[in-house]
Amino acid sequence: MVFSSLIFLWLFLPIVFCTYFVVKDQFKNVLLLVMSLIFYAWGEPRYVALMIIVVLINWIFGMAIEKSLAHRKLFLIGDIIINLAILAYFKYYNFFVEIVNGMVTDSLTPRNIVLPIGISFFTFQILSYIIDLYRGKYMAQKNIINLALYISFFPQLIAGPIVRYSDIDKQIAHRDITYEKVALGIRRFIYGLGKKVIISNT
C-alpha cells in the first residue's frame, strides 16, 4: 500500500483518522499500532511476525542495557549484531552465496528470499533507539506497545525518514491535538500528495 493509492486515500486513511478521534486516549497508541501492522501486512503479511519479533528483542535488550551496569556494552553489541545479522540475511545472503560459489565452491544454494518492505528503515531506526539509550539520552521504553509504535508507525515505515526516538518520545506518550494542528497536517499531506502524483509519479 502506497500513500497515493486509492485504497490508502479512500479507505485506510479515513478509517484511521476517524477512529483515532473516537477511541479513548489510553487506546490511541494501540489503534495506531494495529493499523500500522495492517498497513505493513498489506504488502508483506508473512513478515509482520518478523517485525514483532524484532520489536520484542529490542525491547528486552533496551531494558537490559538500562538495568545492567556491568554488562551494558555487551548487551549493546549483542543487540547491534542481531539486528544487522537479520538485515544482512535478507539483503545480502544470495549475494554472499554467489561470491562464495564463484571463488571457493559451488555447493551453496541460493534461496528465494523476498526482501521485507522497509527493513532498512526500521532496522536503523531501532539501532538509533538502542545506541542513544546506551548513551543515556533517555530512559528505556517500558511499554512495549509504545516502542512497537515508534518502530512500525505507518507514515514513515516503508519510505522513511529515520526518526530518532528522542524527537518523538514525548509525543508517543502524549499528543496535544488542536484544530489548527490537524488543519496544518492535512494541508501538508495534500501538498505532499500533489508533489508525489503530479511530479514524482510522472
PDB file of N, CA and C in Angstrom, residues 35-105:
ATOM      1  N   MET A  35      -3.187  -0.574  13.267  1.00  0.00           N
ATOM      2  CA  MET A  35      -3.350  -0.101  11.890  1.00  0.00           C
ATOM      3  C   MET A  35      -2.008  -0.065  11.159  1.00  0.00           C
ATOM      4  N   SER A  36      -0.926   0.217  11.869  1.00  0.00           N
ATOM      5  CA  SER A  36       0.399   0.201  11.250  1.00  0.00           C
ATOM      6  C   SER A  36       0.781  -1.215  10.828  1.00  0.00           C
ATOM      7  N   LEU A  37       0.453  -2.203  11.665  1.00  0.00           N
ATOM      8  CA  LEU A  37       0.738  -3.595  11.314  1.00  0.00           C
ATOM      9  C   LEU A  37      -0.124  -4.058  10.145  1.00  0.00           C
ATOM     10  N   ILE A  38      -1.373  -3.592  10.093  1.00  0.00           N
ATOM     11  CA  ILE A  38      -2.240  -3.906   8.953  1.00  0.00           C
ATOM     12  C   ILE A  38      -1.671  -3.279   7.687  1.00  0.00           C
ATOM     13  N   PHE A  39      -1.221  -2.036   7.799  1.00  0.00           N
ATOM     14  CA  PHE A  39      -0.603  -1.336   6.670  1.00  0.00           C
ATOM     15  C   PHE A  39       0.599  -2.115   6.155  1.00  0.00           C
ATOM     16  N   TYR A  40       1.440  -2.596   7.074  1.00  0.00           N
ATOM     17  CA  TYR A  40       2.624  -3.358   6.682  1.00  0.00           C
ATOM     18  C   TYR A  40       2.223  -4.712   6.104  1.00  0.00           C
ATOM     19  N   ALA A  41       1.226  -5.345   6.711  1.00  0.00           N
ATOM     20  CA  ALA A  41       0.788  -6.666   6.249  1.00  0.00           C
ATOM     21  C   ALA A  41       0.173  -6.606   4.858  1.00  0.00           C
ATOM     22  N   TRP A  42      -0.297  -5.437   4.461  1.00  0.00           N
ATOM     23  CA  TRP A  42      -0.894  -5.301   3.127  1.00  0.00           C
ATOM     24  C   TRP A  42       0.119  -5.639   2.039  1.00  0.00           C
ATOM     25  N   GLY A  43       1.390  -5.296   2.277  1.00  0.00           N
ATOM     26  CA  GLY A  43       2.422  -5.600   1.292  1.00  0.00           C
ATOM     27  C   GLY A  43       3.124  -6.919   1.550  1.00  0.00           C
ATOM     28  N   GLU A  44       3.419  -7.220   2.814  1.00  0.00           N
ATOM     29  CA  GLU A  44       4.153  -8.438   3.172  1.00  0.00           C
ATOM     30  C   GLU A  44       3.573  -9.045   4.452  1.00  0.00           C
ATOM     31  N   PRO A  45       2.444  -9.742   4.382  1.00  0.00           N
ATOM     32  CA  PRO A  45       1.813 -10.260   5.595  1.00  0.00           C
ATOM     33  C   PRO A  45       2.671 -11.242   6.376  1.00  0.00           C
ATOM     34  N   ARG A  46       3.519 -12.012   5.683  1.00  0.00           N
ATOM     35  CA  ARG A  46       4.309 -13.023   6.387  1.00  0.00           C
ATOM     36  C   ARG A  46       5.430 -12.410   7.210  1.00  0.00           C
ATOM     37  N   TYR A  47       5.766 -11.143   6.956  1.00  0.00           N
ATOM     38  CA  TYR A  47       6.867 -10.522   7.684  1.00  0.00           C
ATOM     39  C   TYR A  47       6.406  -9.669   8.871  1.00  0.00           C
ATOM     40  N   VAL A  48       5.102  -9.650   9.129  1.00  0.00           N
ATOM     41  CA  VAL A  48       4.612  -8.973  10.332  1.00  0.00           C
ATOM     42  C   VAL A  48       5.174  -9.668  11.571  1.00  0.00           C
ATOM     43  N   ALA A  49       5.217 -10.988  11.542  1.00  0.00           N
ATOM     44  CA  ALA A  49       5.774 -11.744  12.668  1.00  0.00           C
ATOM     45  C   ALA A  49       7.237 -11.389  12.888  1.00  0.00           C
ATOM     46  N   LEU A  50       7.987 -11.193  11.800  1.00  0.00           N
ATOM     47  CA  LEU A  50       9.390 -10.793  11.907  1.00  0.00           C
ATOM     48  C   LEU A  50       9.513  -9.453  12.618  1.00  0.00           C
ATOM     49  N   MET A  51       8.682  -8.512  12.235  1.00  0.00           N
ATOM     50  CA  MET A  51       8.732  -7.198  12.874  1.00  0.00           C
ATOM     51  C   MET A  51       8.399  -7.284  14.360  1.00  0.00           C
ATOM     52  N   ILE A  52       7.403  -8.088  14.707  1.00  0.00           N
ATOM     53  CA  ILE A  52       7.021  -8.249  16.112  1.00  0.00           C
ATOM     54  C   ILE A  52       8.165  -8.870  16.902  1.00  0.00           C
ATOM     55  N   ILE A  53       8.831  -9.855  16.315  1.00  0.00           N
ATOM     56  CA  ILE A  53       9.976 -10.488  16.978  1.00  0.00           C
ATOM     57  C   ILE A  53      11.105  -9.482  17.176  1.00  0.00           C
ATOM     58  N   VAL A  54      11.369  -8.677  16.166  1.00  0.00           N
ATOM     59  CA  VAL A  54      12.418  -7.659  16.255  1.00  0.00           C
ATOM     60  C   VAL A  54      12.102  -6.650  17.354  1.00  0.00           C
ATOM     61  N   VAL A  55      10.840  -6.229  17.424  1.00  0.00           N
ATOM     62  CA  VAL A  55      10.418  -5.301  18.478  1.00  0.00           C
ATOM     63  C   VAL A  55      10.647  -5.922  19.857  1.00  0.00           C
ATOM     64  N   LEU A  56      10.253  -7.170  20.006  1.00  0.00           N
ATOM     65  CA  LEU A  56      10.397  -7.860  21.290  1.00  0.00           C
ATOM     66  C   LEU A  56      11.867  -7.976  21.691  1.00  0.00           C
ATOM     67  N   ILE A  57      12.716  -8.342  20.740  1.00  0.00           N
ATOM     68  CA  ILE A  57      14.149  -8.472  21.010  1.00  0.00           C
ATOM     69  C   ILE A  57      14.723  -7.150  21.494  1.00  0.00           C
ATOM     70  N   ASN A  58      14.413  -6.069  20.804  1.00  0.00           N
ATOM     71  CA  ASN A  58      14.989  -4.772  21.145  1.00  0.00           C
ATOM     72  C   ASN A  58      14.385  -4.189  22.418  1.00  0.00           C
ATOM     73  N   TRP A  59      13.144  -4.518  22.698  1.00  0.00           N
ATOM     74  CA  TRP A  59      12.532  -4.100  23.973  1.00  0.00           C
ATOM     75  C   TRP A  59      13.275  -4.761  25.137  1.00  0.00           C
ATOM     76  N   ILE A  60      13.556  -6.056  25.006  1.00  0.00           N
ATOM     77  CA  ILE A  60      14.277  -6.782  26.057  1.00  0.00           C
ATOM     78  C   ILE A  60      15.697  -6.249  26.214  1.00  0.00           C
ATOM     79  N   PHE A  61      16.391  -6.067  25.095  1.00  0.00           N
ATOM     80  CA  PHE A  61      17.762  -5.564  25.167  1.00  0.00           C
ATOM     81  C   PHE A  61      17.806  -4.135  25.710  1.00  0.00           C
ATOM     82  N   GLY A  62      16.814  -3.335  25.353  1.00  0.00           N
ATOM     83  CA  GLY A  62      16.762  -1.973  25.873  1.00  0.00           C
ATOM     84  C   GLY A  62      16.628  -1.942  27.385  1.00  0.00           C
ATOM     85  N   MET A  63      15.764  -2.795  27.918  1.00  0.00           N
ATOM     86  CA  MET A  63      15.606  -2.888  29.372  1.00  0.00           C
ATOM     87  C   MET A  63      16.894  -3.390  30.015  1.00  0.00           C
ATOM     88  N   ALA A  64      17.561  -4.355  29.369  1.00  0.00           N
ATOM     89  CA  ALA A  64      18.793  -4.908  29.922  1.00  0.00           C
ATOM     90  C   ALA A  64      19.903  -3.861  29.942  1.00  0.00           C
ATOM     91  N   ILE A  65      19.997  -3.065  28.882  1.00  0.00           N
ATOM     92  CA  ILE A  65      21.012  -2.013  28.824  1.00  0.00           C
ATOM     93  C   ILE A  65      20.810  -0.999  29.941  1.00  0.00           C
ATOM     94  N   GLU A  66      19.563  -0.654  30.206  1.00  0.00           N
ATOM     95  CA  GLU A  66      19.283   0.333  31.241  1.00  0.00           C
ATOM     96  C   GLU A  66      19.565  -0.211  32.646  1.00  0.00           C
ATOM     97  N   LYS A  67      19.227  -1.463  32.889  1.00  0.00           N
ATOM     98  CA  LYS A  67      19.326  -2.014  34.247  1.00  0.00           C
ATOM     99  C   LYS A  67      20.715  -2.539  34.577  1.00  0.00           C
ATOM    100  N   SER A  68      21.459  -2.958  33.552  1.00  0.00           N
ATOM    101  CA  SER A  68      22.764  -3.565  33.819  1.00  0.00           C
ATOM    102  C   SER A  68      23.868  -2.515  33.775  1.00  0.00           C
ATOM    103  N   LEU A  69      24.658  -2.457  34.815  1.00  0.00           N
ATOM    104  CA  LEU A  69      25.799  -1.547  34.857  1.00  0.00           C
ATOM    105  C   LEU A  69      27.064  -2.231  34.359  1.00  0.00           C
ATOM    106  N   ALA A  70      27.204  -3.501  34.685  1.00  0.00           N
ATOM    107  CA  ALA A  70      28.431  -4.222  34.355  1.00  0.00           C
ATOM    108  C   ALA A  70      28.477  -4.702  32.904  1.00  0.00           C
ATOM    109  N   HIS A  71      27.298  -4.980  32.320  1.00  0.00           N
ATOM    110  CA  HIS A  71      27.278  -5.618  31.000  1.00  0.00           C
ATOM    111  C   HIS A  71      26.529  -4.782  29.961  1.00  0.00           C
ATOM    112  N   ARG A  72      26.419  -3.485  30.169  1.00  0.00           N
ATOM    113  CA  ARG A  72      25.672  -2.632  29.241  1.00  0.00           C
ATOM    114  C   ARG A  72      26.257  -2.691  27.826  1.00  0.00           C
ATOM    115  N   LYS A  73      27.577  -2.590  27.752  1.00  0.00           N
ATOM    116  CA  LYS A  73      28.212  -2.580  26.440  1.00  0.00           C
ATOM    117  C   LYS A  73      28.051  -3.921  25.744  1.00  0.00           C
ATOM    118  N   LEU A  74      28.099  -4.993  26.501  1.00  0.00           N
ATOM    119  CA  LEU A  74      27.913  -6.332  25.934  1.00  0.00           C
ATOM    120  C   LEU A  74      26.504  -6.480  25.356  1.00  0.00           C
ATOM    121  N   PHE A  75      25.504  -5.992  26.089  1.00  0.00           N
ATOM    122  CA  PHE A  75      24.127  -6.039  25.589  1.00  0.00           C
ATOM    123  C   PHE A  75      23.977  -5.178  24.333  1.00  0.00           C
ATOM    124  N   LEU A  76      24.621  -4.023  24.325  1.00  0.00           N
ATOM    125  CA  LEU A  76      24.562  -3.151  23.149  1.00  0.00           C
ATOM    126  C   LEU A  76      25.146  -3.841  21.929  1.00  0.00           C
ATOM    127  N   ILE A  77      26.329  -4.413  22.079  1.00  0.00           N
ATOM    128  CA  ILE A  77      26.983  -5.088  20.953  1.00  0.00           C
ATOM    129  C   ILE A  77      26.152  -6.272  20.473  1.00  0.00           C
ATOM    130  N   GLY A  78      25.616  -7.038  21.420  1.00  0.00           N
ATOM    131  CA  GLY A  78      24.779  -8.178  21.053  1.00  0.00           C
ATOM    132  C   GLY A  78      23.550  -7.760  20.277  1.00  0.00           C
ATOM    133  N   ASP A  79      22.913  -6.691  20.709  1.00  0.00           N
ATOM    134  CA  ASP A  79      21.709  -6.207  20.023  1.00  0.00           C
ATOM    135  C   ASP A  79      22.041  -5.717  18.621  1.00  0.00           C
ATOM    136  N   ILE A  80      23.140  -4.979  18.484  1.00  0.00           N
ATOM    137  CA  ILE A  80      23.540  -4.490  17.162  1.00  0.00           C
ATOM    138  C   ILE A  80      23.829  -5.653  16.226  1.00  0.00           C
ATOM    139  N   ILE A  81      24.525  -6.671  16.717  1.00  0.00           N
ATOM    140  CA  ILE A  81      24.849  -7.834  15.888  1.00  0.00           C
ATOM    141  C   ILE A  81      23.586  -8.535  15.421  1.00  0.00           C
ATOM    142  N   ILE A  82      22.621  -8.723  16.325  1.00  0.00           N
ATOM    143  CA  ILE A  82      21.376  -9.403  15.958  1.00  0.00           C
ATOM    144  C   ILE A  82      20.627  -8.631  14.876  1.00  0.00           C
ATOM    145  N   ASN A  83      20.489  -7.319  15.066  1.00  0.00           N
ATOM    146  CA  ASN A  83      19.745  -6.503  14.103  1.00  0.00           C
ATOM    147  C   ASN A  83      20.429  -6.467  12.736  1.00  0.00           C
ATOM    148  N   LEU A  84      21.752  -6.299  12.740  1.00  0.00           N
ATOM    149  CA  LEU A  84      22.473  -6.256  11.468  1.00  0.00           C
ATOM    150  C   LEU A  84      22.513  -7.623  10.799  1.00  0.00           C
ATOM    151  N   ALA A  85      22.526  -8.692  11.595  1.00  0.00           N
ATOM    152  CA  ALA A  85      22.502 -10.037  11.023  1.00  0.00           C
ATOM    153  C   ALA A  85      21.177 -10.307  10.311  1.00  0.00           C
ATOM    154  N   ILE A  86      20.081  -9.870  10.912  1.00  0.00           N
ATOM    155  CA  ILE A  86      18.773 -10.031  10.267  1.00  0.00           C
ATOM    156  C   ILE A  86      18.734  -9.253   8.960  1.00  0.00           C
ATOM    157  N   LEU A  87      19.205  -8.004   9.009  1.00  0.00           N
ATOM    158  CA  LEU A  87      19.225  -7.173   7.797  1.00  0.00           C
ATOM    159  C   LEU A  87      20.115  -7.787   6.730  1.00  0.00           C
ATOM    160  N   ALA A  88      21.309  -8.243   7.126  1.00  0.00           N
ATOM    161  CA  ALA A  88      22.261  -8.808   6.162  1.00  0.00           C
ATOM    162  C   ALA A  88      21.727 -10.088   5.530  1.00  0.00           C
ATOM    163  N   TYR A  89      21.016 -10.892   6.310  1.00  0.00           N
ATOM    164  CA  TYR A  89      20.471 -12.143   5.768  1.00  0.00           C
ATOM    165  C   TYR A  89      19.517 -11.851   4.610  1.00  0.00           C
ATOM    166  N   PHE A  90      18.591 -10.942   4.830  1.00  0.00           N
ATOM    167  CA  PHE A  90      17.588 -10.675   3.799  1.00  0.00           C
ATOM    168  C   PHE A  90      18.157  -9.912   2.609  1.00  0.00           C
ATOM    169  N   LYS A  91      19.125  -9.035   2.839  1.00  0.00           N
ATOM    170  CA  LYS A  91      19.620  -8.200   1.756  1.00  0.00           C
ATOM    171  C   LYS A  91      20.808  -8.807   1.017  1.00  0.00           C
ATOM    172  N   TYR A  92      21.645  -9.580   1.735  1.00  0.00           N
ATOM    173  CA  TYR A  92      22.921  -9.958   1.131  1.00  0.00           C
ATOM    174  C   TYR A  92      23.214 -11.457   1.132  1.00  0.00           C
ATOM    175  N   TYR A  93      22.284 -12.292   1.593  1.00  0.00           N
ATOM    176  CA  TYR A  93      22.579 -13.731   1.655  1.00  0.00           C
ATOM    177  C   TYR A  93      22.908 -14.291   0.280  1.00  0.00           C
ATOM    178  N   ASN A  94      22.036 -14.049  -0.685  1.00  0.00           N
ATOM    179  CA  ASN A  94      22.260 -14.601  -2.023  1.00  0.00           C
ATOM    180  C   ASN A  94      23.489 -13.994  -2.685  1.00  0.00           C
ATOM    181  N   PHE A  95      23.754 -12.728  -2.407  1.00  0.00           N
ATOM    182  CA  PHE A  95      24.962 -12.089  -2.926  1.00  0.00           C
ATOM    183  C   PHE A  95      26.209 -12.776  -2.372  1.00  0.00           C
ATOM    184  N   PHE A  96      26.173 -13.080  -1.080  1.00  0.00           N
ATOM    185  CA  PHE A  96      27.287 -13.788  -0.442  1.00  0.00           C
ATOM    186  C   PHE A  96      27.444 -15.184  -1.029  1.00  0.00           C
ATOM    187  N   VAL A  97      26.337 -15.864  -1.266  1.00  0.00           N
ATOM    188  CA  VAL A  97      26.373 -17.206  -1.844  1.00  0.00           C
ATOM    189  C   VAL A  97      27.011 -17.172  -3.237  1.00  0.00           C
ATOM    190  N   GLU A  98      26.668 -16.198  -4.045  1.00  0.00           N
ATOM    191  CA  GLU A  98      27.230 -16.083  -5.383  1.00  0.00           C
ATOM    192  C   GLU A  98      28.740 -15.876  -5.332  1.00  0.00           C
ATOM    193  N   ILE A  99      29.187 -15.053  -4.387  1.00  0.00           N
ATOM    194  CA  ILE A  99      30.628 -14.795  -4.259  1.00  0.00           C
ATOM    195  C   ILE A  99      31.367 -16.062  -3.842  1.00  0.00           C
ATOM    196  N   VAL A 100      30.830 -16.753  -2.835  1.00  0.00           N
ATOM    197  CA  VAL A 100      31.476 -17.968  -2.345  1.00  0.00           C
ATOM    198  C   VAL A 100      31.487 -19.042  -3.427  1.00  0.00           C
ATOM    199  N   ASN A 101      30.361 -19.203  -4.118  1.00  0.00           N
ATOM    200  CA  ASN A 101      30.294 -20.210  -5.174  1.00  0.00           C
ATOM    201  C   ASN A 101      31.267 -19.896  -6.307  1.00  0.00           C
ATOM    202  N   GLY A 102      31.468 -18.614  -6.579  1.00  0.00           N
ATOM    203  CA  GLY A 102      32.368 -18.232  -7.660  1.00  0.00           C
ATOM    204  C   GLY A 102      33.833 -18.357  -7.296  1.00  0.00           C
ATOM    205  N   MET A 103      34.153 -18.268  -5.999  1.00  0.00           N
ATOM    206  CA  MET A 103      35.556 -18.264  -5.588  1.00  0.00           C
ATOM    207  C   MET A 103      36.019 -19.575  -4.959  1.00  0.00           C
ATOM    208  N   VAL A 104      35.104 -20.261  -4.255  1.00  0.00           N
ATOM    209  CA  VAL A 104      35.528 -21.420  -3.463  1.00  0.00           C
ATOM    210  C   VAL A 104      34.861 -22.708  -3.919  1.00  0.00           C
ATOM    211  N   THR A 105      33.518 -22.703  -3.880  1.00  0.00           N
ATOM    212  CA  THR A 105      32.779 -23.938  -4.130  1.00  0.00           C
ATOM    213  C   THR A 105      31.443 -23.625  -4.768  1.00  0.00           C
TER     214      THR A 105
END
